[in-house]
Amino acid sequence: MQPAPQTLGRRERNKQEKLDRITAAARELFTQYGVDEVTTQQVAEKADVGSGTLFLYAKTKAELLLLVHNVKYAQALTKGVDAAAAETEVVDAVMAIIRPIIECNRVQIENGRTYLKEIVFGDPAEPHHAEALSLTVRTEEAIADVLGRDEQLLARDPAKLARIVSAIMFISMTSSATKELTDAQVGDGIRDQISVLLGA
Amino acid sequence: MQPAPQTLGRRERNKQEKLDRITAAARELFTQYGVDEVTTQQVAEKADVGSGTLFLYAKTKAELLLLVHNVKYAQALTKGVDAAAAETEVVDAVMAIIRPIIECNRVQIENGRTYLKEIVFGDPAEPHHAEALSLTVRTEEAIADVLGRDEQLLARDPAKLARIVSAIMFISMTSSATKELTDAQVGDGIRDQISVLLGA
DNA sequence: CTAAATAACTGAGTACGCTCATAATTGAGT
DNA sequence: ACTCAATTATGAGCGTACTCAGTTATTTAG
């Protein structure tokens, strides 16, 4: 019988520590150079693990990006939801949620696009992917919540409207046409479409 | 001085012939086995060209898929536009346009998803990509046209509504959640969202 | 007809994501 | 302490998309 380990045994601790090192290494390299310019070897080296070990913690390179980017997305979402609470107009409130998300996916535009691509096209069975999906669900719920404030929109099914807003966001943030636009321009484009959606 | 060649010189002819062989080879292999299960080597062999030659005609494997799939998409679009002319209800007409597109992108679902992915994330400077983009523009125009039939919708900017429909289509056809749905179910999902969009 | 110039073709080679057979580590049972 | 099954780590090796230096085919100029 063990003395009920407050630190969960050496094995679990080592695993956690390695995951931390890998996450930190990937975050730093991806953020600085962009996911496409970094090799999995480099991440493994920086994390001081074997190149094969990397793939025990993230099944693909894209999963590694999800692992890193989910954190930023979650922060953006929280920030947006808070900001939305202060808005009175529905569209303004929706945009308050969306704006931090735009920013977080365009700080390093290549990473943001790859992240969103992976959410739609990646394997939803992977754990980091599942987390990303739950973030998009939370985003839609937050938007639906805001839409539900309005009587008229309440009758039009906020959840479904939120789903459409989500589609608009995705295309507006990923389409290569928007690559050279500023964050503000992308935001305006989205706002414009949402206005049309909610009934001109 | 040459006898003004009605066949554009041997060089041009050879190039055209090679492109035809490559297109045919890619179409057959991709259709039968799915783009992920076919190597560029196999396509090159079947087309009877060197493996490097392939990449003179399509800069990436994905471009090769665009080359092949654009033809099918164009057919689907034409078919849909024709069918829409026979419909009286706006939503029915829009669905008449969309349905063949759903089908063409789900006959071989892997190819369809890869095709759509490439449209959004690929290099728009490539010629086959440009053609694909023009097809999506034509699709949106066709949808806008149909929406414009309705007085109320006319006031809501059909072009922008069509853009939103386009986003709905994209997500509904690519999201991994829809992978195991039937074409009809995907269609119903899209119709449902379009109904909400056009005002409950 | 020949030579020079240009365009097109080629496949061996490269880079990189990922796998898998083997090795090292761990902890429960004795 | 020791054993051993189970878990985790490792890096050489593999498959494949794509490149590029060298070759061949075609056109143009003299």
Short mmCIF file of C-alpha atoms (C1' of nucleotides) in Angstrom, two decimals:
data_model
loop_
_atom_site.label_atom_id
_atom_site.label_comp_id
_atom_site.label_asym_id
_atom_site.label_seq_id
_atom_site.Cartn_x
_atom_site.Cartn_y
_atom_site.Cartn_z
CA MET A 1 0.00 0.00 0.00
CA GLN A 2 1.31 3.39 -1.01
CA PRO A 3 1.12 6.54 1.12
CA ALA A 4 -1.75 7.99 -0.93
CA PRO A 5 0.47 10.02 -3.22
CA GLN A 6 -0.51 13.63 -3.49
CA THR A 7 1.52 13.69 -6.69
CA LEU A 8 -0.09 10.68 -8.40
CA GLY A 9 2.97 8.47 -8.75
CA ARG A 10 6.10 9.02 -10.71
CA ARG A 11 4.65 7.79 -13.96
CA GLU A 12 1.80 10.27 -14.10
CA ARG A 13 4.07 13.05 -12.99
CA ASN A 14 6.61 12.31 -15.71
CA LYS A 15 3.92 12.16 -18.32
CA GLN A 16 2.46 15.47 -17.23
CA GLU A 17 5.87 17.07 -17.19
CA LYS A 18 6.64 15.83 -20.67
CA LEU A 19 3.32 17.07 -21.97
CA ASP A 20 4.09 20.44 -20.44
CA ARG A 21 7.52 20.57 -22.05
CA ILE A 22 6.05 19.58 -25.42
CA THR A 23 3.26 22.13 -25.16
CA ALA A 24 5.67 24.89 -24.22
CA ALA A 25 8.10 24.00 -27.00
CA ALA A 26 5.36 23.84 -29.62
CA ARG A 27 3.82 27.08 -28.44
CA GLU A 28 7.06 28.99 -28.60
CA LEU A 29 8.18 27.64 -31.96
CA PHE A 30 4.79 27.84 -33.64
CA THR A 31 4.17 31.35 -32.37
CA GLN A 32 7.56 32.63 -33.43
CA TYR A 33 7.96 30.94 -36.80
CA GLY A 34 4.51 29.70 -37.81
CA VAL A 35 3.43 26.08 -37.81
CA ASP A 36 4.52 25.43 -41.40
CA GLU A 37 8.05 26.63 -40.82
CA VAL A 38 8.61 24.39 -37.83
CA THR A 39 9.37 20.68 -38.07
CA THR A 40 8.19 18.11 -35.57
CA GLN A 41 11.87 17.29 -35.03
CA GLN A 42 12.51 20.82 -33.85
CA VAL A 43 9.64 20.66 -31.40
CA ALA A 44 10.85 17.32 -30.08
CA GLU A 45 14.38 18.62 -29.66
CA LYS A 46 13.25 21.77 -27.89
CA ALA A 47 11.01 19.70 -25.62
CA ASP A 48 13.92 17.32 -25.08
CA VAL A 49 12.01 14.19 -26.02
CA GLY A 50 12.48 11.64 -28.77
CA SER A 51 10.82 12.43 -32.07
CA GLY A 52 8.54 9.43 -31.68
CA THR A 53 7.47 10.48 -28.22
CA LEU A 54 5.89 13.60 -29.62
CA PHE A 55 3.30 11.50 -31.40
CA LEU A 56 2.25 9.77 -28.19
CA TYR A 57 1.06 13.15 -26.94
CA ALA A 58 -0.43 14.46 -30.18
CA LYS A 59 -1.29 12.08 -32.95
CA THR A 60 -0.43 14.56 -35.70
CA LYS A 61 1.37 17.85 -36.08
CA ALA A 62 -2.02 19.53 -36.53
CA GLU A 63 -3.16 18.09 -33.20
CA LEU A 64 -0.12 19.70 -31.68
CA LEU A 65 -1.31 23.04 -32.99
CA LEU A 66 -4.77 22.43 -31.54
CA LEU A 67 -3.18 21.68 -28.18
CA VAL A 68 -1.41 25.04 -28.28
CA HIS A 69 -4.12 27.15 -29.87
CA ASN A 70 -7.05 25.88 -27.81
CA VAL A 71 -5.68 27.78 -24.84
CA LYS A 72 -5.60 31.05 -26.75
CA TYR A 73 -9.06 30.46 -28.18
CA ALA A 74 -10.47 29.75 -24.73
CA GLN A 75 -9.02 33.02 -23.44
CA ALA A 76 -10.46 34.92 -26.39
CA LEU A 77 -13.87 33.39 -25.80
CA THR A 78 -13.91 34.31 -22.13
CA LYS A 79 -12.83 37.83 -22.94
CA GLY A 80 -15.53 38.15 -25.59
CA VAL A 81 -18.30 36.82 -23.41
CA ASP A 82 -17.37 39.32 -20.72
CA ALA A 83 -17.32 42.18 -23.19
CA ALA A 84 -20.70 41.14 -24.60
CA ALA A 85 -22.32 41.52 -21.21
CA ALA A 86 -21.62 45.25 -21.34
CA GLU A 87 -23.29 45.78 -24.72
CA THR A 88 -26.94 46.65 -25.15
CA GLU A 89 -27.48 46.31 -28.89
CA VAL A 90 -27.69 42.69 -30.05
CA VAL A 91 -25.34 43.01 -33.01
CA ASP A 92 -22.83 44.91 -30.91
CA ALA A 93 -22.95 42.18 -28.29
CA VAL A 94 -22.41 39.47 -30.89
CA MET A 95 -19.48 41.39 -32.31
CA ALA A 96 -18.07 41.78 -28.82
CA ILE A 97 -17.90 38.00 -28.62
CA ILE A 98 -16.49 37.59 -32.08
CA ARG A 99 -13.82 40.28 -32.10
CA PRO A 100 -11.36 38.62 -29.70
CA ILE A 101 -11.76 35.40 -31.65
CA ILE A 102 -10.86 37.15 -34.88
CA GLU A 103 -7.81 38.63 -33.23
CA CYS A 104 -6.64 35.37 -31.72
CA ASN A 105 -6.88 33.65 -35.09
CA ARG A 106 -5.05 36.39 -36.93
CA VAL A 107 -2.13 37.27 -34.65
CA GLN A 108 -0.27 34.66 -36.63
CA ILE A 109 -2.61 34.23 -39.57
CA GLU A 110 -1.11 31.02 -40.89
CA ASN A 111 -1.57 29.33 -37.51
CA GLY A 112 -5.12 30.63 -37.18
CA ARG A 113 -6.14 29.33 -40.57
CA THR A 114 -4.51 25.97 -39.95
CA TYR A 115 -6.24 25.76 -36.59
CA LEU A 116 -9.66 26.42 -38.06
CA LYS A 117 -8.97 24.05 -40.93
CA GLU A 118 -8.13 21.30 -38.49
CA ILE A 119 -11.32 21.89 -36.51
CA VAL A 120 -13.43 21.23 -39.59
CA PHE A 121 -11.35 18.59 -41.34
CA GLY A 122 -9.43 16.88 -38.56
CA ASP A 123 -10.28 13.72 -36.68
CA PRO A 124 -12.93 14.58 -34.07
CA ALA A 125 -12.00 11.50 -32.06
CA GLU A 126 -8.68 12.99 -30.99
CA PRO A 127 -8.76 14.57 -27.53
CA HIS A 128 -7.38 17.99 -28.45
CA HIS A 129 -9.78 18.12 -31.36
CA ALA A 130 -12.67 17.28 -29.07
CA GLU A 131 -11.67 20.16 -26.84
CA ALA A 132 -11.59 22.51 -29.83
CA LEU A 133 -15.05 21.36 -30.86
CA SER A 134 -16.37 22.02 -27.38
CA LEU A 135 -14.96 25.54 -27.63
CA THR A 136 -16.87 26.17 -30.86
CA VAL A 137 -20.00 24.80 -29.22
CA ARG A 138 -19.48 27.18 -26.31
CA THR A 139 -19.00 30.02 -28.76
CA GLU A 140 -22.25 29.22 -30.50
CA GLU A 141 -24.04 28.97 -27.18
CA ALA A 142 -22.70 32.34 -26.11
CA ILE A 143 -23.88 33.88 -29.36
CA ALA A 144 -27.26 32.17 -29.10
CA ASP A 145 -27.54 33.53 -25.61
CA VAL A 146 -27.02 37.08 -26.79
CA LEU A 147 -29.40 36.66 -29.71
CA GLY A 148 -32.02 35.37 -27.31
CA ARG A 149 -32.13 38.74 -25.59
CA ASP A 150 -34.16 40.06 -28.52
CA GLU A 151 -37.85 39.12 -28.60
CA GLN A 152 -38.05 38.85 -32.36
CA LEU A 153 -34.91 36.77 -32.68
CA LEU A 154 -36.04 34.52 -29.87
CA ALA A 155 -38.89 33.48 -32.16
CA ARG A 156 -36.43 32.71 -34.93
CA ASP A 157 -34.46 30.06 -32.99
CA PRO A 158 -31.25 31.61 -31.59
CA ALA A 159 -29.38 28.31 -31.67
CA LYS A 160 -29.80 27.94 -35.40
CA LEU A 161 -29.00 31.57 -36.02
CA ALA A 162 -25.85 31.13 -33.95
CA ARG A 163 -24.90 28.17 -36.08
CA ILE A 164 -25.16 30.35 -39.17
CA VAL A 165 -23.09 33.06 -37.52
CA SER A 166 -20.51 30.40 -36.83
CA ALA A 167 -20.39 29.45 -40.52
CA ILE A 168 -20.04 33.09 -41.50
CA MET A 169 -17.16 33.50 -39.06
CA PHE A 170 -15.38 30.44 -40.30
CA ILE A 171 -15.46 31.42 -43.95
CA SER A 172 -14.62 35.04 -43.21
CA MET A 173 -11.60 34.08 -41.14
CA THR A 174 -10.23 31.36 -43.41
CA SER A 175 -10.98 32.31 -47.00
CA SER A 176 -7.76 33.25 -48.71
CA ALA A 177 -9.47 36.39 -49.98
CA THR A 178 -9.37 37.77 -46.45
CA LYS A 179 -5.70 37.06 -45.89
CA GLU A 180 -4.49 40.56 -46.58
CA LEU A 181 -7.33 42.31 -44.78
CA THR A 182 -6.94 43.91 -41.37
CA ASP A 183 -8.71 42.45 -38.35
CA ALA A 184 -11.08 45.42 -38.41
CA GLN A 185 -11.98 44.81 -42.05
CA VAL A 186 -12.69 41.15 -41.38
CA GLY A 187 -14.80 42.20 -38.41
CA ASP A 188 -16.74 44.66 -40.53
CA GLY A 189 -17.36 42.01 -43.16
CA ILE A 190 -18.73 39.65 -40.54
CA ARG A 191 -20.84 42.36 -38.93
CA ASP A 192 -22.28 43.22 -42.30
CA GLN A 193 -23.31 39.64 -42.96
CA ILE A 194 -24.77 39.23 -39.49
CA SER A 195 -26.86 42.35 -40.02
CA VAL A 196 -28.26 40.84 -43.19
CA LEU A 197 -28.87 37.56 -41.40
CA LEU A 198 -30.74 39.15 -38.55
CA GLY A 199 -33.00 40.92 -40.99
CA ALA A 200 -31.84 44.04 -42.74
CA MET B 1 7.80 30.55 -92.40
CA GLN B 2 5.42 27.82 -91.37
CA PRO B 3 2.15 26.92 -93.13
CA ALA B 4 -0.04 28.66 -90.54
CA PRO B 5 -0.68 25.53 -88.49
CA GLN B 6 -4.30 24.81 -87.82
CA THR B 7 -3.06 22.57 -85.00
CA LEU B 8 -0.96 25.19 -83.21
CA GLY B 9 2.45 23.61 -83.60
CA ARG B 10 3.73 20.34 -82.30
CA ARG B 11 4.68 21.77 -78.91
CA GLU B 12 1.23 23.04 -78.04
CA ARG B 13 -0.37 19.87 -79.31
CA ASN B 14 1.92 17.69 -77.22
CA LYS B 15 1.24 19.77 -74.16
CA GLN B 16 -2.52 19.54 -74.61
CA GLU B 17 -2.32 15.83 -75.19
CA LYS B 18 -0.29 15.33 -72.05
CA LEU B 19 -2.67 17.41 -69.99
CA ASP B 20 -5.51 15.27 -71.30
CA ARG B 21 -3.73 12.07 -70.38
CA ILE B 22 -2.94 13.38 -66.90
CA THR B 23 -6.51 14.56 -66.35
CA ALA B 24 -7.94 11.24 -67.46
CA ALA B 25 -5.52 9.24 -65.32
CA ALA B 26 -6.17 11.37 -62.25
CA ARG B 27 -9.92 11.26 -62.75
CA GLU B 28 -10.04 7.49 -63.03
CA LEU B 29 -7.72 6.77 -60.14
CA PHE B 30 -9.16 9.41 -57.79
CA THR B 31 -12.73 8.36 -58.55
CA GLN B 32 -12.06 4.70 -58.05
CA TYR B 33 -9.79 4.75 -55.02
CA GLY B 34 -10.13 8.22 -53.46
CA VAL B 35 -7.50 10.92 -53.62
CA ASP B 36 -5.76 9.88 -50.38
CA GLU B 37 -5.27 6.32 -51.55
CA VAL B 38 -3.62 7.30 -54.82
CA THR B 39 -0.01 8.43 -55.10
CA THR B 40 1.18 11.01 -57.59
CA GLN B 41 3.52 8.33 -58.92
CA GLN B 42 0.55 6.17 -59.83
CA VAL B 43 -1.11 9.03 -61.66
CA ALA B 44 2.12 9.79 -63.51
CA GLU B 45 2.55 6.17 -64.51
CA LYS B 46 -1.01 5.80 -65.69
CA ALA B 47 -0.69 9.04 -67.67
CA ASP B 48 2.64 7.80 -69.02
CA VAL B 49 4.62 10.86 -68.00
CA GLY B 50 7.56 11.37 -65.67
CA SER B 51 6.70 12.00 -62.05
CA GLY B 52 8.16 15.48 -62.29
CA THR B 53 6.12 16.32 -65.36
CA LEU B 54 2.93 15.97 -63.36
CA PHE B 55 3.87 19.00 -61.33
CA LEU B 56 4.29 21.14 -64.42
CA TYR B 57 0.59 20.68 -65.06
CA ALA B 58 -0.66 20.91 -61.48
CA LYS B 59 1.51 22.47 -58.83
CA THR B 60 0.27 20.17 -56.08
CA LYS B 61 -1.68 16.96 -55.74
CA ALA B 62 -4.63 18.98 -54.49
CA GLU B 63 -4.53 21.09 -57.65
CA LEU B 64 -4.78 17.86 -59.58
CA LEU B 65 -7.98 17.10 -57.72
CA LEU B 66 -9.34 20.56 -58.52
CA LEU B 67 -8.57 19.94 -62.18
CA VAL B 68 -10.62 16.76 -62.08
CA HIS B 69 -13.42 17.85 -59.79
CA ASN B 70 -14.09 21.25 -61.35
CA VAL B 71 -15.64 19.47 -64.31
CA LYS B 72 -18.06 17.57 -62.12
CA TYR B 73 -18.92 20.66 -60.12
CA ALA B 74 -19.61 22.62 -63.29
CA GLN B 75 -21.99 19.92 -64.48
CA ALA B 76 -23.76 19.86 -61.13
CA LEU B 77 -24.15 23.61 -61.20
CA THR B 78 -25.65 23.63 -64.68
CA LYS B 79 -28.02 20.85 -63.71
CA GLY B 80 -29.06 22.71 -60.58
CA VAL B 81 -29.64 26.01 -62.31
CA ASP B 82 -31.86 24.28 -64.86
CA ALA B 83 -33.84 22.53 -62.14
CA ALA B 84 -34.27 25.79 -60.24
CA ALA B 85 -36.01 27.38 -63.20
CA ALA B 86 -38.87 24.92 -62.80
CA GLU B 87 -39.49 25.71 -59.13
CA THR B 88 -41.89 28.38 -57.92
CA GLU B 89 -41.13 28.58 -54.20
CA VAL B 90 -37.89 30.43 -53.41
CA VAL B 91 -36.50 27.92 -50.93
CA ASP B 92 -37.36 25.04 -53.26
CA ALA B 93 -35.54 26.79 -56.08
CA VAL B 94 -32.47 27.38 -53.95
CA MET B 95 -32.47 23.74 -52.91
CA ALA B 96 -32.79 22.72 -56.54
CA ILE B 97 -29.49 24.48 -57.19
CA ILE B 98 -27.84 23.07 -54.12
CA ARG B 99 -28.89 19.43 -54.31
CA PRO B 100 -26.75 18.42 -57.30
CA ILE B 101 -23.79 20.14 -55.68
CA ILE B 102 -24.28 18.13 -52.51
CA GLU B 103 -24.43 14.96 -54.55
CA CYS B 104 -21.35 15.75 -56.59
CA ASN B 105 -19.37 16.42 -53.44
CA ARG B 106 -20.51 13.28 -51.71
CA VAL B 107 -20.35 10.59 -54.39
CA GLN B 108 -16.86 10.04 -53.11
CA ILE B 109 -17.02 11.93 -49.84
CA GLU B 110 -13.30 12.06 -49.21
CA ASN B 111 -12.71 13.68 -52.59
CA GLY B 112 -15.54 16.14 -52.07
CA ARG B 113 -14.25 17.26 -48.71
CA THR B 114 -10.71 17.57 -49.99
CA TYR B 115 -11.97 19.57 -52.96
CA LEU B 116 -13.86 22.03 -50.79
CA LYS B 117 -10.96 22.27 -48.38
CA GLU B 118 -8.66 23.17 -51.23
CA ILE B 119 -11.03 25.86 -52.47
CA VAL B 120 -10.88 27.65 -49.14
CA PHE B 121 -7.30 26.96 -48.12
CA GLY B 122 -5.44 26.48 -51.39
CA ASP B 123 -3.45 28.98 -53.37
CA PRO B 124 -5.92 31.14 -55.32
CA ALA B 125 -3.18 32.11 -57.78
CA GLU B 126 -3.13 28.63 -59.30
CA PRO B 127 -5.17 28.34 -62.50
CA HIS B 128 -7.30 25.34 -61.50
CA HIS B 129 -8.01 27.00 -58.20
CA ALA B 130 -9.07 30.18 -59.96
CA GLU B 131 -11.50 28.15 -62.01
CA ALA B 132 -12.92 26.57 -58.87
CA LEU B 133 -13.38 29.99 -57.33
CA SER B 134 -15.22 31.22 -60.40
CA LEU B 135 -17.54 28.24 -60.04
CA THR B 136 -18.38 29.19 -56.48
CA VAL B 137 -18.97 32.76 -57.62
CA ARG B 138 -21.33 31.48 -60.31
CA THR B 139 -23.08 29.35 -57.70
CA GLU B 140 -23.62 32.36 -55.46
CA GLU B 141 -24.87 34.40 -58.39
CA ALA B 142 -27.34 31.70 -59.33
CA ILE B 143 -28.61 31.58 -55.76
CA ALA B 144 -28.78 35.38 -55.56
CA ASP B 145 -30.76 35.34 -58.78
CA VAL B 146 -33.34 32.99 -57.33
CA LEU B 147 -33.55 34.92 -54.06
CA GLY B 148 -34.11 38.10 -56.06
CA ARG B 149 -37.40 36.70 -57.33
CA ASP B 150 -38.93 37.48 -53.96
CA GLU B 151 -39.85 41.10 -53.26
CA GLN B 152 -39.01 40.98 -49.58
CA LEU B 153 -35.69 39.25 -50.10
CA LEU B 154 -34.81 41.67 -52.88
CA ALA B 155 -34.83 44.37 -50.22
CA ARG B 156 -32.47 42.32 -48.06
CA ASP B 157 -29.63 42.15 -50.62
CA PRO B 158 -29.72 38.80 -52.42
CA ALA B 159 -25.97 38.79 -53.08
CA LYS B 160 -25.15 38.94 -49.39
CA LEU B 161 -27.80 36.36 -48.55
CA ALA B 162 -26.31 34.10 -51.21
CA ARG B 163 -22.91 34.51 -49.63
CA ILE B 164 -24.34 33.32 -46.33
CA VAL B 165 -26.02 30.38 -48.04
CA SER B 166 -22.64 29.55 -49.49
CA ALA B 167 -21.06 29.50 -46.04
CA ILE B 168 -23.86 27.28 -44.74
CA MET B 169 -23.32 24.88 -47.63
CA PHE B 170 -19.60 24.72 -47.08
CA ILE B 171 -19.80 23.89 -43.39
CA SER B 172 -22.66 21.47 -43.88
CA MET B 173 -20.80 19.57 -46.57
CA THR B 174 -17.39 19.48 -44.91
CA SER B 175 -17.87 19.26 -41.15
CA SER B 176 -16.88 15.82 -39.98
CA ALA B 177 -20.13 15.62 -38.07
CA THR B 178 -21.95 15.25 -41.39
CA LYS B 179 -19.71 12.49 -42.70
CA GLU B 180 -22.04 9.65 -41.90
CA LEU B 181 -25.23 11.43 -42.94
CA THR B 182 -27.05 10.70 -46.17
CA ASP B 183 -27.20 13.26 -48.95
CA ALA B 184 -30.85 13.85 -48.10
CA GLN B 185 -30.07 14.51 -44.45
CA VAL B 186 -27.38 17.00 -45.38
CA GLY B 187 -29.83 18.64 -47.75
CA ASP B 188 -32.47 18.85 -45.04
CA GLY B 189 -29.97 20.39 -42.65
CA ILE B 190 -29.08 23.04 -45.21
CA ARG B 191 -32.71 23.71 -46.07
CA ASP B 192 -33.50 24.13 -42.42
CA GLN B 193 -30.76 26.70 -41.98
CA ILE B 194 -31.75 28.55 -45.14
CA SER B 195 -35.33 28.75 -43.87
CA VAL B 196 -34.08 30.34 -40.68
CA LEU B 197 -31.87 32.68 -42.67
CA LEU B 198 -34.68 33.84 -44.91
CA GLY B 199 -36.86 34.63 -41.91
CA ALA B 200 -38.55 31.87 -39.97
"C1'" DC C 1 20.87 22.42 -93.37
"C1'" DT C 2 23.13 23.75 -89.10
"C1'" DA C 3 23.52 26.08 -84.88
"C1'" DA C 4 21.81 28.54 -81.17
"C1'" DA C 5 18.10 29.42 -78.20
"C1'" DT C 6 14.18 28.14 -75.87
"C1'" DA C 7 10.84 25.30 -73.93
"C1'" DA C 8 9.49 20.93 -72.00
"C1'" DC C 9 10.59 16.56 -69.74
"C1'" DT C 10 12.66 13.53 -66.48
"C1'" DG C 11 13.64 10.68 -62.31
"C1'" DA C 12 17.02 10.54 -58.74
"C1'" DG C 13 17.13 13.06 -54.70
"C1'" DT C 14 15.25 15.74 -50.60
"C1'" DA C 15 12.46 16.90 -46.70
"C1'" DC C 16 9.41 15.76 -43.42
"C1'" DG C 17 5.48 13.66 -41.04
"C1'" DC C 18 4.74 9.63 -39.00
"C1'" DT C 19 5.43 4.31 -37.63
"C1'" DC C 20 7.11 0.47 -35.27
"C1'" DA C 21 10.38 -2.84 -33.35
"C1'" DT C 22 13.15 -2.52 -29.50
"C1'" DA C 23 14.66 -0.67 -25.13
"C1'" DA C 24 14.04 1.52 -20.79
"C1'" DT C 25 11.18 2.53 -16.80
"C1'" DT C 26 7.82 1.72 -13.50
"C1'" DG C 27 5.25 -0.38 -9.71
"C1'" DA C 28 2.41 -4.39 -8.00
"C1'" DG C 29 3.02 -8.84 -6.19
"C1'" DT C 30 5.94 -11.93 -3.30
"C1'" DA D 1 14.99 -7.00 -2.54
"C1'" DC D 2 13.69 -9.30 -6.59
"C1'" DT D 3 10.62 -10.52 -10.58
"C1'" DC D 4 7.98 -9.54 -14.19
"C1'" DA D 5 4.02 -7.69 -16.73
"C1'" DA D 6 2.57 -3.33 -18.26
"C1'" DT D 7 3.50 1.12 -19.68
"C1'" DT D 8 6.17 4.61 -21.87
"C1'" DA D 9 10.18 6.24 -24.64
"C1'" DT D 10 13.12 6.10 -28.56
"C1'" DG D 11 15.14 7.02 -33.12
"C1'" DA D 12 16.19 4.54 -37.33
"C1'" DG D 13 13.39 3.76 -41.15
"C1'" DC D 14 9.45 4.34 -44.38
"C1'" DG D 15 6.26 6.45 -47.69
"C1'" DT D 16 5.22 10.14 -50.37
"C1'" DA D 17 4.70 14.91 -52.13
"C1'" DC D 18 7.53 17.78 -54.38
"C1'" DT D 19 12.26 19.84 -56.41
"C1'" DC D 20 16.00 20.62 -59.51
"C1'" DA D 21 20.09 19.78 -62.24
"C1'" DG D 22 20.70 17.61 -66.32
"C1'" DT D 23 18.64 15.88 -70.77
"C1'" DT D 24 15.77 15.92 -74.80
"C1'" DA D 25 12.58 17.96 -78.12
"C1'" DT D 26 11.08 21.92 -80.76
"C1'" DT D 27 11.45 26.37 -82.79
"C1'" DT D 28 13.91 30.14 -84.66
"C1'" DA D 29 17.89 32.43 -87.00
"C1'" DG D 30 21.49 32.52 -90.20
#
